[in-house]
CSV table of C-alpha atoms in Angstrom, one decimal:
chain,number,residue,atom,x,y,z
Y,1,MET,CA,9.3,-13.5,-29.5
Y,2,LEU,CA,12.4,-15.5,-31.1
Y,3,ARG,CA,14.2,-12.2,-30.9
Y,4,ASN,CA,12.9,-11.7,-27.3
Y,5,LEU,CA,14.1,-15.1,-26.3
Y,6,ALA,CA,17.6,-14.4,-27.6
Y,7,ILE,CA,17.7,-11.4,-25.4
Y,8,ILE,CA,16.9,-13.3,-22.5
Y,9,LEU,CA,19.2,-16.2,-23.2
Y,10,LEU,CA,21.8,-13.4,-23.6
Y,11,LEU,CA,21.3,-11.9,-20.3
Y,12,LEU,CA,21.2,-15.1,-18.5
Y,13,PHE,CA,24.4,-15.9,-19.7
Y,14,ILE,CA,25.7,-12.6,-18.6
Y,15,MET,CA,24.4,-12.8,-15.2
Y,16,PHE,CA,26.2,-16.5,-15.4
Y,17,ASN,CA,29.5,-15.2,-16.2
Y,18,CYS,CA,29.1,-12.0,-13.5
Y,19,ASN,CA,28.6,-14.6,-10.7
Y,20,GLN,CA,32.0,-16.1,-11.5
Y,21,ILE,CA,34.0,-12.9,-11.3
Y,22,ASP,CA,35.7,-12.3,-7.9
Y,23,GLY,CA,35.4,-8.4,-8.3
Y,24,ASN,CA,35.2,-5.1,-6.3
Y,25,LYS,CA,32.2,-3.5,-5.6
Y,26,GLU,CA,31.9,-2.0,-8.9
Y,27,SER,CA,31.6,-5.5,-10.1
Y,28,LYS,CA,28.9,-6.7,-7.8
Y,29,LYS,CA,27.0,-3.3,-8.6
Y,30,LYS,CA,27.0,-4.2,-12.1
Y,31,GLU,CA,26.0,-7.8,-11.3
Y,32,GLU,CA,23.2,-6.7,-9.6
Y,33,ASP,CA,22.3,-4.6,-12.3
Y,34,LYS,CA,22.2,-7.2,-14.8
Y,35,ARG,CA,19.7,-9.2,-12.7
Y,36,ASN,CA,17.6,-6.3,-12.7
Y,37,LEU,CA,18.1,-6.0,-16.8
Y,38,ALA,CA,17.0,-9.7,-17.0
Y,39,LEU,CA,13.8,-9.2,-14.8
Y,40,LEU,CA,12.7,-6.3,-17.1
Y,41,ALA,CA,13.7,-8.6,-20.1
Y,42,MET,CA,11.5,-11.7,-18.8
Y,43,THR,CA,8.5,-9.2,-17.9
Y,44,SER,CA,8.2,-7.6,-21.1
Y,45,LEU,CA,7.2,-10.9,-22.9
Y,46,ASN,CA,3.8,-10.8,-21.8
Y,47,ASN,CA,2.8,-7.6,-20.1
Y,48,SER,CA,-0.2,-5.5,-20.7
Y,49,GLY,CA,-1.4,-2.0,-20.4
Y,50,VAL,CA,-0.1,1.4,-21.5
Y,51,VAL,CA,2.0,3.2,-19.0
Y,52,THR,CA,2.5,7.4,-19.6
Y,53,ASN,CA,4.0,10.1,-17.8
Y,54,THR,CA,1.7,13.1,-16.4
Y,55,GLY,CA,2.6,16.1,-14.4
Y,56,SER,CA,4.7,16.2,-11.3
Y,57,MET,CA,3.9,17.1,-7.9
Y,58,LEU,CA,4.7,20.5,-6.5
Y,59,PHE,CA,6.8,18.4,-3.4
Y,60,ALA,CA,8.3,15.1,-3.5
Y,61,ARG,CA,6.3,12.9,-0.9
Y,62,VAL,CA,6.4,9.4,0.8
Y,63,ASN,CA,3.9,8.0,3.0
Y,64,HIS,CA,1.6,10.6,1.9
Y,65,THR,CA,-2.1,9.8,0.8
Y,66,SER,CA,-4.0,9.9,-2.2
Y,67,THR,CA,-7.8,10.0,-2.5
Y,68,LEU,CA,-10.4,10.0,-5.2
Y,69,LEU,CA,-12.5,13.2,-4.8
Y,70,PRO,CA,-16.3,13.7,-6.3
Y,71,GLY,CA,-15.7,15.3,-9.7
Y,72,GLY,CA,-12.8,13.4,-10.4
Y,73,LYS,CA,-10.0,15.2,-8.9
Y,74,VAL,CA,-7.8,13.4,-6.4
Y,75,LEU,CA,-6.1,14.8,-2.9
Y,76,ILE,CA,-2.5,14.2,-2.4
Y,77,ALA,CA,-2.1,15.2,1.3
Y,78,GLY,CA,1.0,15.3,3.8
Y,79,GLY,CA,3.9,12.5,3.7
Y,80,GLN,CA,7.7,13.2,3.7
Y,81,LYS,CA,10.1,15.1,1.7
Y,82,GLN,CA,13.9,14.6,1.0
Y,83,SER,CA,15.1,16.2,4.0
Y,84,GLY,CA,13.0,14.1,6.3
Y,85,ASP,CA,10.7,16.9,7.1
Y,86,ILE,CA,6.9,16.1,7.5
Y,87,LEU,CA,4.7,17.8,5.2
Y,88,ASP,CA,1.2,20.2,6.0
Y,89,SER,CA,0.8,20.7,2.3
Y,90,ALA,CA,-1.7,19.2,-0.2
Y,91,GLU,CA,-2.2,19.2,-3.5
Y,92,LEU,CA,-5.3,18.4,-6.2
Y,93,TYR,CA,-4.5,16.3,-9.6
Y,94,ASP,CA,-6.7,17.3,-12.3
Y,95,PRO,CA,-7.0,14.6,-14.6
Y,96,VAL,CA,-8.0,16.8,-17.4
Y,97,THR,CA,-5.4,18.6,-17.5
Y,98,GLY,CA,-2.7,16.1,-16.0
Y,99,THR,CA,-1.6,19.0,-13.7
Y,100,PHE,CA,-1.3,19.2,-10.0
Y,101,SER,CA,-1.7,22.2,-7.7
Y,102,LEU,CA,-1.6,23.2,-4.4
Y,103,THR,CA,-5.1,23.5,-2.4
Y,104,GLY,CA,-5.4,24.3,1.5
Y,105,LYS,CA,-3.1,23.2,3.9
Y,106,MET,CA,-3.1,20.2,6.4
Y,107,SER,CA,-3.6,21.4,10.5
Y,108,THR,CA,-1.0,19.4,11.4
Y,109,LYS,CA,1.9,17.8,9.7
Y,110,ARG,CA,1.5,14.5,9.3
Y,111,PHE,CA,2.9,11.4,7.4
Y,112,VAL,CA,1.7,7.8,7.6
Y,113,HIS,CA,-1.6,9.2,8.4
Y,114,THR,CA,-5.0,7.6,6.6
Y,115,ALA,CA,-7.5,9.0,4.4
Y,116,THR,CA,-11.3,8.4,4.2
Y,117,LEU,CA,-13.6,9.5,1.6
Y,118,LEU,CA,-16.9,9.9,3.9
Y,119,SER,CA,-20.5,9.6,2.3
Y,120,ASN,CA,-20.7,13.5,2.2
Y,121,GLY,CA,-17.9,14.0,0.2
Y,122,LYS,CA,-15.5,15.4,2.7
Y,123,VAL,CA,-12.2,13.4,3.4
Y,124,LEU,CA,-11.1,12.6,7.3
Y,125,LEU,CA,-7.6,12.3,7.4
Y,126,ALA,CA,-6.4,10.8,10.9
Y,127,GLY,CA,-3.6,10.0,12.7
Y,128,GLY,CA,0.1,9.2,11.9
Y,129,GLY,CA,3.3,11.2,13.1
Y,130,ASP,CA,4.6,14.4,13.0
Y,131,GLY,CA,8.3,13.4,13.2
Y,132,THR,CA,8.3,13.7,17.1
Y,133,GLN,CA,5.3,11.9,18.2
Y,134,PHE,CA,1.8,9.8,17.2
Y,135,LEU,CA,-1.1,12.0,16.6
Y,136,PHE,CA,-4.5,12.3,18.5
Y,137,THR,CA,-5.7,14.8,15.9
Y,138,THR,CA,-7.8,14.3,12.7
Y,139,GLU,CA,-9.3,16.7,10.1
Y,140,LEU,CA,-11.8,17.0,7.4
Y,141,TYR,CA,-10.8,18.3,3.7
Y,142,ASP,CA,-13.9,19.8,2.0
Y,143,PRO,CA,-13.6,20.0,-1.7
Y,144,ALA,CA,-16.1,22.7,-1.9
Y,145,THR,CA,-13.8,25.4,-0.1
Y,146,GLY,CA,-10.1,23.6,-0.8
Y,147,THR,CA,-9.9,23.9,3.0
Y,148,PHE,CA,-8.8,21.3,5.9
Y,149,SER,CA,-10.6,22.1,9.4
Y,150,PRO,CA,-10.0,20.3,13.0
Y,151,THR,CA,-12.5,17.5,14.0
Y,152,GLY,CA,-12.2,15.1,16.9
Y,153,ARG,CA,-9.7,13.8,18.5
Y,154,THR,CA,-9.2,10.0,18.5
Y,155,ALA,CA,-8.9,8.4,22.5
Y,156,THR,CA,-5.6,6.8,21.5
Y,157,SER,CA,-2.9,8.4,19.3
Y,158,ARG,CA,-2.7,6.1,16.3
Y,159,TYR,CA,0.0,5.2,13.5
Y,160,GLU,CA,-0.2,3.2,11.1
Y,161,SER,CA,-3.9,2.0,12.4
Y,162,GLY,CA,-6.5,0.1,10.4
Y,163,THR,CA,-9.1,2.0,9.0
Y,164,VAL,CA,-11.8,1.3,7.2
Y,165,LEU,CA,-15.8,3.4,5.8
Y,166,LEU,CA,-18.3,0.9,7.6
Y,167,ALA,CA,-21.5,0.6,5.3
Y,168,ASN,CA,-23.3,2.9,8.0
Y,169,GLY,CA,-20.9,5.8,6.9
Y,170,LYS,CA,-19.0,5.7,10.5
Y,171,VAL,CA,-15.1,5.0,10.4
Y,172,PHE,CA,-13.5,2.2,12.4
Y,173,VAL,CA,-10.3,2.7,13.5
Y,174,VAL,CA,-8.4,-0.4,15.0
Y,175,GLY,CA,-5.2,-0.7,16.2
Y,176,GLY,CA,-1.6,0.3,15.4
Y,177,SER,CA,1.0,2.2,17.3
Y,178,SER,CA,0.4,4.7,20.1
Y,179,ASN,CA,2.7,7.3,21.9
Y,180,SER,CA,2.0,5.1,25.2
Y,181,SER,CA,2.2,1.0,23.5
Y,182,PRO,CA,4.0,-0.4,20.5
Y,183,GLU,CA,0.6,-2.2,19.3
Y,184,GLU,CA,-3.0,-1.1,20.5
Y,185,SER,CA,-5.9,-3.4,20.9
Y,186,SER,CA,-8.4,-0.5,21.2
Y,187,ALA,CA,-10.9,0.6,18.3
Y,188,GLU,CA,-12.8,3.6,17.6
Y,189,LEU,CA,-15.8,4.7,15.8
Y,190,TYR,CA,-15.7,8.4,14.0
Y,191,ASN,CA,-19.2,9.9,13.3
Y,192,PRO,CA,-19.2,12.3,10.8
Y,193,ALA,CA,-22.6,13.9,11.9
Y,194,THR,CA,-21.2,14.7,15.1
Y,195,GLY,CA,-17.5,15.1,14.2
Y,196,THR,CA,-16.8,13.0,17.5
Y,197,PHE,CA,-15.1,9.7,18.1
Y,198,SER,CA,-16.0,7.3,20.3
Y,199,ILE,CA,-14.4,4.1,22.1
Y,200,VAL,CA,-16.0,0.7,21.0
Y,201,ALA,CA,-14.8,-2.7,21.8
Y,202,GLY,CA,-11.3,-3.8,21.6
Y,203,MET,CA,-9.8,-6.5,19.9
Y,204,SER,CA,-8.5,-9.9,21.7
Y,205,THR,CA,-5.3,-9.4,20.4
Y,206,LYS,CA,-3.0,-6.2,20.0
Y,207,ARG,CA,-1.8,-5.7,16.7
Y,208,ALA,CA,0.4,-3.3,15.4
Y,209,TYR,CA,0.6,-2.8,11.4
Y,210,PRO,CA,-3.2,-4.5,11.3
Y,211,LEU,CA,-4.7,-5.2,7.7
Y,212,ALA,CA,-8.1,-4.4,8.1
Y,213,ASN,CA,-10.9,-5.0,5.1
Y,214,LEU,CA,-14.4,-4.2,5.0
Y,215,LEU,CA,-16.2,-7.3,3.8
Y,216,SER,CA,-19.6,-7.9,1.9
Y,217,SER,CA,-21.5,-8.9,4.8
Y,218,GLY,CA,-20.5,-5.3,6.4
Y,219,LYS,CA,-18.3,-7.0,9.0
Y,220,VAL,CA,-14.3,-6.3,9.2
Y,221,LEU,CA,-11.8,-8.5,8.6
Y,222,ILE,CA,-8.5,-8.0,10.8
Y,223,ALA,CA,-5.5,-10.0,10.0
Y,224,GLY,CA,-1.9,-10.1,10.8
Y,225,GLY,CA,0.5,-7.2,12.1
Y,226,ALA,CA,3.0,-7.5,14.9
Y,227,ALA,CA,2.8,-7.8,19.0
Y,228,SER,CA,5.8,-7.9,21.2
Y,229,LYS,CA,8.2,-7.1,17.9
Y,230,SER,CA,7.1,-10.6,16.5
Y,231,PRO,CA,4.7,-11.2,13.5
Y,232,LEU,CA,1.3,-12.5,13.6
Y,233,PHE,CA,-0.7,-15.0,11.9
Y,234,THR,CA,-4.3,-14.7,13.5
Y,235,ALA,CA,-7.3,-13.2,12.4
Y,236,GLU,CA,-10.6,-11.8,13.9
Y,237,ILE,CA,-13.7,-10.6,12.5
Y,238,TYR,CA,-15.6,-7.3,14.1
Y,239,ASP,CA,-19.3,-6.8,13.5
Y,240,PRO,CA,-20.5,-3.3,13.9
Y,241,VAL,CA,-23.9,-4.3,14.6
Y,242,THR,CA,-23.2,-6.4,18.0
Y,243,ASN,CA,-20.0,-4.3,18.4
Y,244,THR,CA,-18.1,-7.8,19.3
Y,245,TYR,CA,-15.1,-9.7,18.1
Y,246,SER,CA,-15.2,-13.5,16.7
Y,247,ALA,CA,-11.8,-15.8,15.5
Y,248,THR,CA,-11.5,-17.1,12.3
Y,249,GLY,CA,-9.1,-18.6,10.3
Y,250,SER,CA,-5.5,-17.8,10.4
Y,251,MET,CA,-2.8,-17.1,7.8
Y,252,PRO,CA,-0.9,-19.8,6.5
Y,253,LYS,CA,2.1,-17.1,6.4
Y,254,PHE,CA,2.8,-14.0,9.1
Y,255,LYS,CA,1.8,-10.7,7.5
Y,256,LEU,CA,2.8,-7.1,8.3
Y,257,LYS,CA,0.9,-4.1,6.9
Y,258,GLY,CA,3.3,-1.6,5.6
Y,259,THR,CA,5.1,-4.5,3.6
Y,260,SER,CA,2.5,-6.3,2.5
Y,261,THR,CA,-1.1,-5.5,1.0
Y,262,SER,CA,-4.6,-6.6,1.0
Y,263,ILE,CA,-8.1,-5.7,-0.7
Y,264,LEU,CA,-11.5,-7.0,-1.2
Y,265,LEU,CA,-12.1,-8.8,-4.5
Y,266,PRO,CA,-15.1,-8.7,-6.3
Y,267,ASN,CA,-16.1,-12.4,-5.6
Y,268,ASN,CA,-16.0,-11.3,-1.7
Y,269,LYS,CA,-12.7,-13.3,-1.1
Y,270,VAL,CA,-10.1,-11.0,0.1
Y,271,LEU,CA,-6.4,-11.2,-1.3
Y,272,PHE,CA,-3.5,-11.1,1.0
Y,273,TYR,CA,0.0,-10.3,-1.2
Y,274,GLY,CA,3.6,-9.8,-0.6
Y,275,GLY,CA,5.1,-8.7,2.2
Y,276,TYR,CA,8.0,-9.4,4.8
Y,277,LEU,CA,7.4,-12.4,7.2
Y,278,TYR,CA,10.0,-13.1,9.5
Y,279,ASN,CA,13.6,-13.8,10.0
Y,280,TYR,CA,14.2,-11.9,7.1
Y,281,THR,CA,12.2,-13.7,4.6
Y,282,TYR,CA,9.7,-12.4,2.6
Y,283,GLY,CA,6.5,-13.7,1.0
Y,284,THR,CA,6.5,-15.3,-2.3
Y,285,THR,CA,3.1,-16.4,-2.5
Y,286,TYR,CA,-0.2,-15.3,-2.3
Y,287,GLU,CA,-3.3,-16.0,-0.3
Y,288,LEU,CA,-6.6,-15.6,0.0
Y,289,TYR,CA,-9.4,-15.5,2.7
Y,290,ASP,CA,-13.0,-16.6,2.0
Y,291,PRO,CA,-15.8,-15.5,4.6
Y,292,ALA,CA,-17.9,-18.2,3.6
Y,293,THR,CA,-15.9,-20.8,5.1
Y,294,GLY,CA,-13.5,-18.3,7.4
Y,295,THR,CA,-10.4,-19.7,5.9
Y,296,PHE,CA,-7.2,-18.4,4.4
Y,297,SER,CA,-5.2,-20.2,1.9
Y,298,SER,CA,-2.0,-20.1,0.0
Y,299,GLN,CA,-2.5,-19.8,-3.8
Y,300,GLY,CA,0.4,-19.8,-6.4
Y,301,ASN,CA,3.6,-17.6,-6.4
Y,302,SER,CA,3.9,-14.2,-6.9
Y,303,LEU,CA,5.7,-13.6,-10.4
Y,304,VAL,CA,8.2,-11.1,-8.7
Y,305,ALA,CA,9.7,-12.9,-6.0
Y,306,ASN,CA,9.9,-11.6,-2.4
Y,307,ARG,CA,7.9,-8.4,-3.1
Y,308,GLN,CA,7.8,-5.8,0.0
Y,309,TRP,CA,5.8,-2.7,0.4
Y,310,PRO,CA,3.8,-3.7,-2.7
Y,311,VAL,CA,0.7,-1.3,-3.6
Y,312,ALA,CA,-2.8,-3.0,-4.6
Y,313,VAL,CA,-5.3,-1.0,-6.2
Y,314,LYS,CA,-9.0,-2.3,-8.2
Y,315,LEU,CA,-9.2,-1.8,-12.1
Y,316,SER,CA,-12.0,-0.6,-13.5
Y,317,ASP,CA,-12.6,-4.0,-14.7
Y,318,ASN,CA,-12.2,-5.6,-11.6
Y,319,ARG,CA,-8.7,-6.9,-11.8
Y,320,ILE,CA,-5.8,-6.1,-9.5
Y,321,LEU,CA,-3.1,-3.8,-10.0
Y,322,LEU,CA,-0.1,-4.8,-7.8
Y,323,LEU,CA,2.8,-2.2,-8.1
Y,324,GLY,CA,5.7,-1.0,-6.4
Y,325,GLY,CA,7.8,-2.0,-3.3
Y,326,ASP,CA,11.3,-4.3,-3.7
Y,327,PHE,CA,12.3,-7.7,-3.6
Y,328,SER,CA,15.4,-9.3,-1.9
Y,329,GLU,CA,18.0,-12.0,-2.1
Y,330,VAL,CA,21.5,-13.0,-0.9
Y,331,VAL,CA,24.0,-12.3,-3.1
Y,332,SER,CA,27.3,-14.3,-2.8
Y,333,GLY,CA,30.1,-12.3,-1.3
Y,334,VAL,CA,28.0,-9.3,-0.9
Y,335,GLY,CA,25.1,-10.8,1.5
Y,336,TYR,CA,21.7,-9.7,1.8
Y,337,LYS,CA,20.9,-7.6,-1.5
Y,338,TYR,CA,17.8,-4.9,-2.4
Y,339,SER,CA,16.4,-4.6,-6.1
Y,340,TYR,CA,14.2,-2.4,-7.2
Y,341,PRO,CA,12.2,-3.1,-10.6
Y,342,PRO,CA,9.4,-1.2,-11.6
Y,343,THR,CA,7.4,-4.1,-12.4
Y,344,THR,CA,3.6,-4.6,-12.2
Y,345,GLU,CA,1.5,-7.5,-11.5
Y,346,ILE,CA,-2.2,-8.0,-12.5
Y,347,TYR,CA,-4.3,-10.6,-10.7
Y,348,ASP,CA,-7.5,-11.7,-11.9
Y,349,SER,CA,-9.8,-13.2,-9.7
Y,350,ASN,CA,-11.9,-15.1,-12.1
Y,351,THR,CA,-8.9,-17.3,-13.0
Y,352,ASN,CA,-7.1,-16.8,-9.6
Y,353,SER,CA,-3.8,-16.0,-11.2
Y,354,LEU,CA,-1.0,-13.6,-11.8
Y,355,THR,CA,-0.1,-11.9,-15.1
Y,356,TYR,CA,2.8,-9.4,-16.0
Y,357,GLY,CA,1.7,-5.5,-16.2
Y,358,LYS,CA,3.5,-2.8,-17.8
Y,359,ASN,CA,6.4,-1.9,-16.7
Y,360,LEU,CA,6.5,1.7,-14.6
Y,361,TYR,CA,8.9,4.8,-15.4
Y,362,LEU,CA,10.5,4.8,-12.3
Y,363,HIS,CA,10.9,2.2,-10.0
Y,364,ARG,CA,8.9,3.1,-6.7
Y,365,VAL,CA,8.5,2.0,-3.0
Y,366,LEU,CA,5.4,3.3,-1.0
Y,367,PRO,CA,3.9,4.9,-3.6
Y,368,CYS,CA,0.0,5.7,-3.7
Y,369,ALA,CA,-1.9,4.4,-6.9
Y,370,THR,CA,-5.5,5.7,-6.9
Y,371,LEU,CA,-8.1,4.6,-10.0
Y,372,LEU,CA,-9.2,7.5,-11.8
Y,373,ASP,CA,-13.0,8.4,-13.3
Y,374,ASN,CA,-11.4,7.5,-16.6
Y,375,GLY,CA,-9.9,3.8,-16.0
Y,376,LYS,CA,-6.4,5.0,-15.6
Y,377,VAL,CA,-4.5,4.6,-12.6
Y,378,LEU,CA,-2.7,7.4,-11.0
Y,379,ILE,CA,0.8,6.6,-9.2
Y,380,SER,CA,2.3,9.1,-7.2
Y,381,GLY,CA,5.6,9.8,-5.6
Y,382,GLY,CA,7.0,6.6,-3.4
Y,383,TRP,CA,11.0,6.3,-2.5
Y,384,ASN,CA,13.2,6.4,-5.6
Y,385,ASN,CA,16.9,5.2,-5.3
Y,386,ASN,CA,16.2,6.1,-1.4
Y,387,ILE,CA,14.9,9.2,-2.1
Y,388,PRO,CA,11.3,10.6,-2.2
Y,389,THR,CA,10.3,11.7,-6.0
Y,390,SER,CA,7.7,14.1,-7.1
Y,391,SER,CA,7.2,12.5,-10.0
Y,392,ALA,CA,3.9,10.6,-11.1
Y,393,GLU,CA,2.5,8.3,-13.9
Y,394,LEU,CA,-0.7,6.6,-15.4
Y,395,TYR,CA,-1.3,3.0,-15.7
Y,396,GLU,CA,-4.3,2.4,-18.4
Y,397,PRO,CA,-4.8,-1.5,-18.7
């Protein structure tokens, strides 16, 4: 412990002296590296878990999807590769062998789409973009045949929509951006029995990038997003039984989907973490929504300040693993700088607290993270040094 403390003090001393240097770009880069190194040293004191490398994907991907299938394999679909091209390829990860293999191709190239595991074991992939437009098309992946097939079209093209599997087995798709509007209030339901979408009641507020979570009551919480290029702090509740919306409490801070994350907790509250706020400021606290009172409340600070683009995944012990993304700060003489440490955090709803998790091998912005049947978390792809990566790693609590 004393040795770790001595290392941290030494790193902080180096950082202080670097701040006194009126240097060129090289010295400023060194200053940034020292800050990241100091942060990593801090996280090493109380971290938990084990991180190991696993096989790499056959294609580098970012803005892809990762879905656990019945039987334990993981479907990796679509995304964007280094050249900027959009992918129609898909892969399967086998936890037994730790390898990826190709499976059938999607009928449409797509990225920033949604992937929802249906009760029949198939996966619905919907919306997103193909690089030229937002998509009306959707398709189904059948693990039994390893193939994709087209299914019903949405009434509205959708990009970064909120998508939730309802208790009745239907898929609720809401908001997002379309080819005709930067933000949508409309919503639709996909019925797996008929393979079609039907229009349902729309939200009271247009929302691009909404955060949507299924509550234990069967209702859907829809929060934040953006309208007219401004972040939203309002939220509303959709009731699938009555096909109506009702107002609920507002968030203490603006949250934009894509730059923040939210997840339902075992205590039925919803955790909101990180993200872009407004005017080049970023979330440093986490918030909880309580369905019993219909209110949001600010909680403690995140351990890694200003984290945006994080990913959240529920562990087998019901704690929440938070990882990926970047954070920003103002550096004297440089301006606004982004840092990309590969840190993780663990949220425990029993104690309402965050602790450091084990550092990843790579820093990743917009990776996918999926809980496997063996309790490990598969972390794949994402931006690394502004380049999509094909690498993957496993986090074991």
